[in-house]
Amino acid sequence: MNRVTRYVRHNGLSLFFGALFLLALAGQAIAGFADHNDRMIADHAATVSFLSYVTSADFAVDVAENWQSEYLQFFLYIIVTVWLVQVGSPESKHPRDIGQETDKQQLVGSHSTADSPKWTRHGGWRTAVFSWSLGLAMLGLFLLSWLAQSVAGLSAYNSEQLGNLQDPVGYGYYVTSADFWNRTLQNWQSEFLAIGSMAVFSVYLRQRGSPESKPVGAPHATTEQSG
């Protein structure tokens, strides 16, 4: 097996979803561009070029509002599953392990191995930061994408206001407006429904060979087991 083949085999999951992301983003840009110009024609306004559309606030807000809801979903799931469980779900840990677990269970400090990341062996603030690094990364990406959504949304909203011969609004007004929270909450509720459904469905349903599912023959009450 050559280097390229090995790399693809070992990183197939990220490469697959990375390719799907780019294809979906390109498809959104093309469809959004066509829809935008159709609305411009219907309103007897000037159409825009593809480059103008994909660098516009309209496109940016549509992209960012989806990104922020996804990162919020993963941040909350990563954090709440430290303390909350769903008995029977491979997405949940066993009730006996509720909490942050012991240093021995987490291979921290004197319990770390030769292959453990360096910051797990030092203790102090470095180990503390590394212990929360996944949640912090997801929180940071959520906040950045939420900020991008709010800024792009404000620009798009004010463009519409000016087009309707109305006064533009300030940032504070926009982020407390019905328009902003309608965009935001319609994405949040779908993410919460999807991840909650996955936690429950995985108790009773199976997908053979998937680490997101228990073994086909595992009892429904089996928790924290995948295969």
Short mmCIF file of C-alpha atoms in Angstrom, two decimals:
data_model
loop_
_atom_site.label_atom_id
_atom_site.label_comp_id
_atom_site.label_asym_id
_atom_site.label_seq_id
_atom_site.Cartn_x
_atom_site.Cartn_y
_atom_site.Cartn_z
CA MET A 1 0.00 0.00 0.00
CA ASN A 2 1.61 3.29 -1.11
CA ARG A 3 1.61 6.51 0.90
CA VAL A 4 -1.33 8.13 -0.90
CA THR A 5 -3.52 5.04 -0.62
CA ARG A 6 -2.67 4.69 3.06
CA TYR A 7 -3.47 8.35 3.69
CA VAL A 8 -6.86 8.07 1.97
CA ARG A 9 -7.66 4.86 3.85
CA HIS A 10 -6.70 6.32 7.23
CA ASN A 11 -8.51 9.63 6.63
CA GLY A 12 -11.48 8.44 4.62
CA LEU A 13 -14.13 9.83 6.97
CA SER A 14 -12.80 13.39 6.99
CA LEU A 15 -12.02 13.32 3.25
CA PHE A 16 -15.52 12.03 2.43
CA PHE A 17 -17.34 14.67 4.45
CA GLY A 18 -14.90 17.37 3.34
CA ALA A 19 -15.72 16.58 -0.29
CA LEU A 20 -19.45 16.53 0.46
CA PHE A 21 -19.13 19.89 2.21
CA LEU A 22 -17.43 21.50 -0.78
CA LEU A 23 -19.95 20.02 -3.23
CA ALA A 24 -22.89 21.13 -1.09
CA LEU A 25 -21.41 24.62 -0.64
CA ALA A 26 -20.88 24.92 -4.41
CA GLY A 27 -24.43 23.68 -5.01
CA GLN A 28 -25.81 26.19 -2.51
CA ALA A 29 -23.89 29.00 -4.22
CA ILE A 30 -25.21 28.07 -7.66
CA ALA A 31 -28.81 27.57 -6.53
CA GLY A 32 -28.72 30.68 -4.33
CA PHE A 33 -27.31 32.75 -7.19
CA ALA A 34 -30.11 31.63 -9.52
CA ASP A 35 -32.78 32.23 -6.87
CA HIS A 36 -31.38 35.67 -6.02
CA ASN A 37 -31.41 36.82 -9.64
CA ASP A 38 -34.90 35.39 -10.18
CA ARG A 39 -36.12 37.56 -7.30
CA MET A 40 -34.27 40.57 -8.71
CA ILE A 41 -35.97 40.10 -12.08
CA ALA A 42 -39.37 39.70 -10.41
CA ASP A 43 -38.78 42.97 -8.55
CA HIS A 44 -37.56 44.69 -11.75
CA ALA A 45 -34.13 45.20 -10.19
CA ALA A 46 -30.67 44.67 -11.64
CA THR A 47 -29.21 41.15 -11.50
CA VAL A 48 -25.73 40.46 -10.11
CA SER A 49 -22.78 38.40 -11.23
CA PHE A 50 -21.93 35.06 -9.60
CA LEU A 51 -18.82 36.55 -7.97
CA SER A 52 -20.85 39.44 -6.57
CA TYR A 53 -23.37 37.02 -5.12
CA VAL A 54 -20.90 34.67 -3.39
CA THR A 55 -19.15 37.65 -1.78
CA SER A 56 -22.42 39.26 -0.71
CA ALA A 57 -23.97 39.47 2.74
CA ASP A 58 -26.97 37.46 1.49
CA PHE A 59 -24.81 34.43 0.74
CA ALA A 60 -22.64 34.87 3.84
CA VAL A 61 -25.58 34.96 6.24
CA ASP A 62 -27.14 31.84 4.73
CA VAL A 63 -23.87 29.94 5.16
CA ALA A 64 -22.98 31.25 8.62
CA GLU A 65 -26.39 30.62 10.17
CA ASN A 66 -26.06 26.93 9.34
CA TRP A 67 -22.48 26.69 10.59
CA GLN A 68 -23.24 28.27 13.96
CA SER A 69 -26.13 25.89 14.67
CA GLU A 70 -23.96 22.87 13.85
CA TYR A 71 -21.14 23.96 16.13
CA LEU A 72 -23.61 24.81 18.89
CA GLN A 73 -25.07 21.32 18.59
CA PHE A 74 -21.69 19.63 18.95
CA PHE A 75 -20.55 21.93 21.75
CA LEU A 76 -23.66 21.20 23.82
CA TYR A 77 -23.52 17.47 23.09
CA ILE A 78 -19.85 17.23 24.07
CA ILE A 79 -20.43 19.10 27.33
CA VAL A 80 -23.78 17.70 28.51
CA THR A 81 -22.75 14.08 27.88
CA VAL A 82 -20.19 14.51 30.66
CA TRP A 83 -23.06 14.55 33.16
CA LEU A 84 -26.18 13.36 31.31
CA VAL A 85 -26.70 9.81 30.05
CA GLN A 86 -29.18 7.89 27.89
CA VAL A 87 -29.27 4.29 29.08
CA GLY A 88 -29.12 1.94 26.11
CA SER A 89 -27.48 4.40 23.72
CA PRO A 90 -23.95 3.90 22.33
CA GLU A 91 -23.83 7.70 22.20
CA SER A 92 -23.93 7.77 26.00
CA LYS A 93 -21.54 6.59 28.65
CA HIS A 94 -22.62 4.28 31.47
CA PRO A 95 -24.41 5.88 34.46
CA ARG A 96 -21.56 4.73 36.75
CA ASP A 97 -19.20 7.04 34.84
CA ILE A 98 -21.25 10.24 35.14
CA GLY A 99 -18.95 13.22 35.63
CA GLN A 100 -15.40 13.98 34.53
CA GLU A 101 -14.09 10.58 35.68
CA THR A 102 -10.85 9.86 37.52
CA ASP A 103 -7.32 10.64 36.35
CA LYS A 104 -6.78 6.91 35.99
CA GLN A 105 -9.77 6.52 33.69
CA GLN A 106 -8.67 9.54 31.67
CA LEU A 107 -4.97 8.57 31.54
CA VAL A 108 -3.94 11.89 33.06
CA GLY A 109 -0.78 12.76 35.03
CA SER A 110 0.96 9.71 36.48
CA HIS A 111 -1.56 7.50 34.66
CA SER A 112 -0.55 8.78 31.20
CA THR A 113 1.29 6.49 28.79
CA ALA A 114 4.30 6.96 26.56
CA ASP A 115 1.95 7.70 23.66
CA SER A 116 -0.22 10.18 25.58
CA PRO A 117 -0.20 13.83 24.39
CA LYS A 118 2.43 15.91 26.23
CA TRP A 119 -0.04 18.18 27.97
CA THR A 120 -1.70 15.22 29.70
CA ARG A 121 1.48 14.55 31.65
CA HIS A 122 2.33 18.04 32.91
CA GLY A 123 -0.64 18.74 35.17
CA GLY A 124 -1.69 22.29 36.03
CA TRP A 125 -3.23 24.68 33.54
CA ARG A 126 -1.92 22.86 30.47
CA THR A 127 -3.65 19.62 31.38
CA ALA A 128 -6.78 21.54 32.40
CA VAL A 129 -6.92 23.36 29.05
CA PHE A 130 -6.24 20.19 27.06
CA SER A 131 -8.92 18.37 29.07
CA TRP A 132 -11.49 20.87 27.78
CA SER A 133 -9.92 21.62 24.38
CA LEU A 134 -12.56 19.89 22.25
CA GLY A 135 -15.46 21.69 23.91
CA LEU A 136 -13.59 25.00 23.86
CA ALA A 137 -12.82 24.62 20.15
CA MET A 138 -16.48 23.94 19.32
CA LEU A 139 -17.58 26.86 21.51
CA GLY A 140 -15.08 29.17 19.81
CA LEU A 141 -16.22 28.11 16.32
CA PHE A 142 -19.86 28.57 17.34
CA LEU A 143 -19.21 32.10 18.64
CA LEU A 144 -17.20 33.07 15.54
CA SER A 145 -19.83 31.75 13.13
CA TRP A 146 -22.62 33.35 15.20
CA LEU A 147 -20.76 36.66 14.99
CA ALA A 148 -20.31 36.21 11.23
CA GLN A 149 -24.01 35.46 10.87
CA SER A 150 -25.01 38.54 12.86
CA VAL A 151 -22.70 40.90 10.94
CA ALA A 152 -23.65 39.51 7.51
CA GLY A 153 -27.30 39.40 8.52
CA LEU A 154 -27.20 43.05 9.57
CA SER A 155 -25.71 44.03 6.22
CA ALA A 156 -28.29 42.02 4.28
CA TYR A 157 -31.14 43.38 6.43
CA ASN A 158 -30.03 46.98 5.95
CA SER A 159 -29.70 46.49 2.20
CA GLU A 160 -33.32 45.37 2.17
CA GLN A 161 -34.30 48.33 4.35
CA LEU A 162 -32.65 50.78 1.97
CA GLY A 163 -34.26 49.04 -1.00
CA ASN A 164 -37.62 49.63 0.65
CA LEU A 165 -36.70 53.28 1.32
CA GLN A 166 -36.50 52.64 5.07
CA ASP A 167 -33.80 53.63 7.54
CA PRO A 168 -31.00 51.14 8.28
CA VAL A 169 -30.77 49.76 11.83
CA GLY A 170 -27.90 49.34 14.27
CA TYR A 171 -26.22 46.09 15.34
CA GLY A 172 -27.92 46.00 18.74
CA TYR A 173 -31.35 46.45 17.19
CA TYR A 174 -30.75 43.72 14.62
CA VAL A 175 -29.46 41.02 17.00
CA THR A 176 -32.58 41.47 19.14
CA SER A 177 -34.92 41.57 16.16
CA ALA A 178 -37.44 38.96 15.06
CA ASP A 179 -35.62 38.55 11.73
CA PHE A 180 -32.36 37.53 13.41
CA TRP A 181 -33.91 35.14 15.93
CA ASN A 182 -36.22 33.61 13.35
CA ARG A 183 -33.16 32.71 11.27
CA THR A 184 -31.28 31.48 14.33
CA LEU A 185 -33.94 29.43 16.12
CA GLN A 186 -35.18 27.64 13.02
CA ASN A 187 -31.70 26.14 12.73
CA TRP A 188 -31.26 25.42 16.45
CA GLN A 189 -34.52 23.51 16.82
CA SER A 190 -33.69 21.22 13.89
CA GLU A 191 -30.24 20.42 15.30
CA PHE A 192 -31.61 19.69 18.78
CA LEU A 193 -34.30 17.44 17.31
CA ALA A 194 -31.81 15.52 15.17
CA ILE A 195 -29.26 14.85 17.91
CA GLY A 196 -31.96 13.96 20.45
CA SER A 197 -33.54 11.56 17.97
CA MET A 198 -30.18 9.91 17.33
CA ALA A 199 -29.63 9.33 21.05
CA VAL A 200 -33.05 7.67 21.40
CA PHE A 201 -33.19 5.75 18.11
CA SER A 202 -29.78 4.19 18.76
CA VAL A 203 -31.22 2.51 21.88
CA TYR A 204 -33.65 0.41 19.83
CA LEU A 205 -32.33 0.46 16.24
CA ARG A 206 -29.07 -0.89 14.80
CA GLN A 207 -26.69 -0.29 11.89
CA ARG A 208 -24.39 -3.24 11.46
CA GLY A 209 -20.71 -2.31 11.46
CA SER A 210 -21.19 1.33 12.48
CA PRO A 211 -19.48 2.70 15.61
CA GLU A 212 -22.57 4.89 16.03
CA SER A 213 -24.63 1.75 16.67
CA LYS A 214 -24.48 -1.10 19.16
CA PRO A 215 -23.79 -4.62 17.83
CA VAL A 216 -26.92 -5.95 16.15
CA GLY A 217 -27.51 -8.56 18.83
CA ALA A 218 -26.80 -6.32 21.83
CA PRO A 219 -29.69 -5.91 24.31
CA HIS A 220 -31.52 -2.58 24.16
CA ALA A 221 -30.31 -1.67 27.66
CA THR A 222 -26.64 -2.04 26.72
CA THR A 223 -24.97 1.36 27.08
CA GLU A 224 -21.60 2.73 25.94
CA GLN A 225 -20.95 -0.10 23.50
CA SER A 226 -20.54 0.18 19.76
CA GLY A 227 -19.68 -2.19 17.00
#
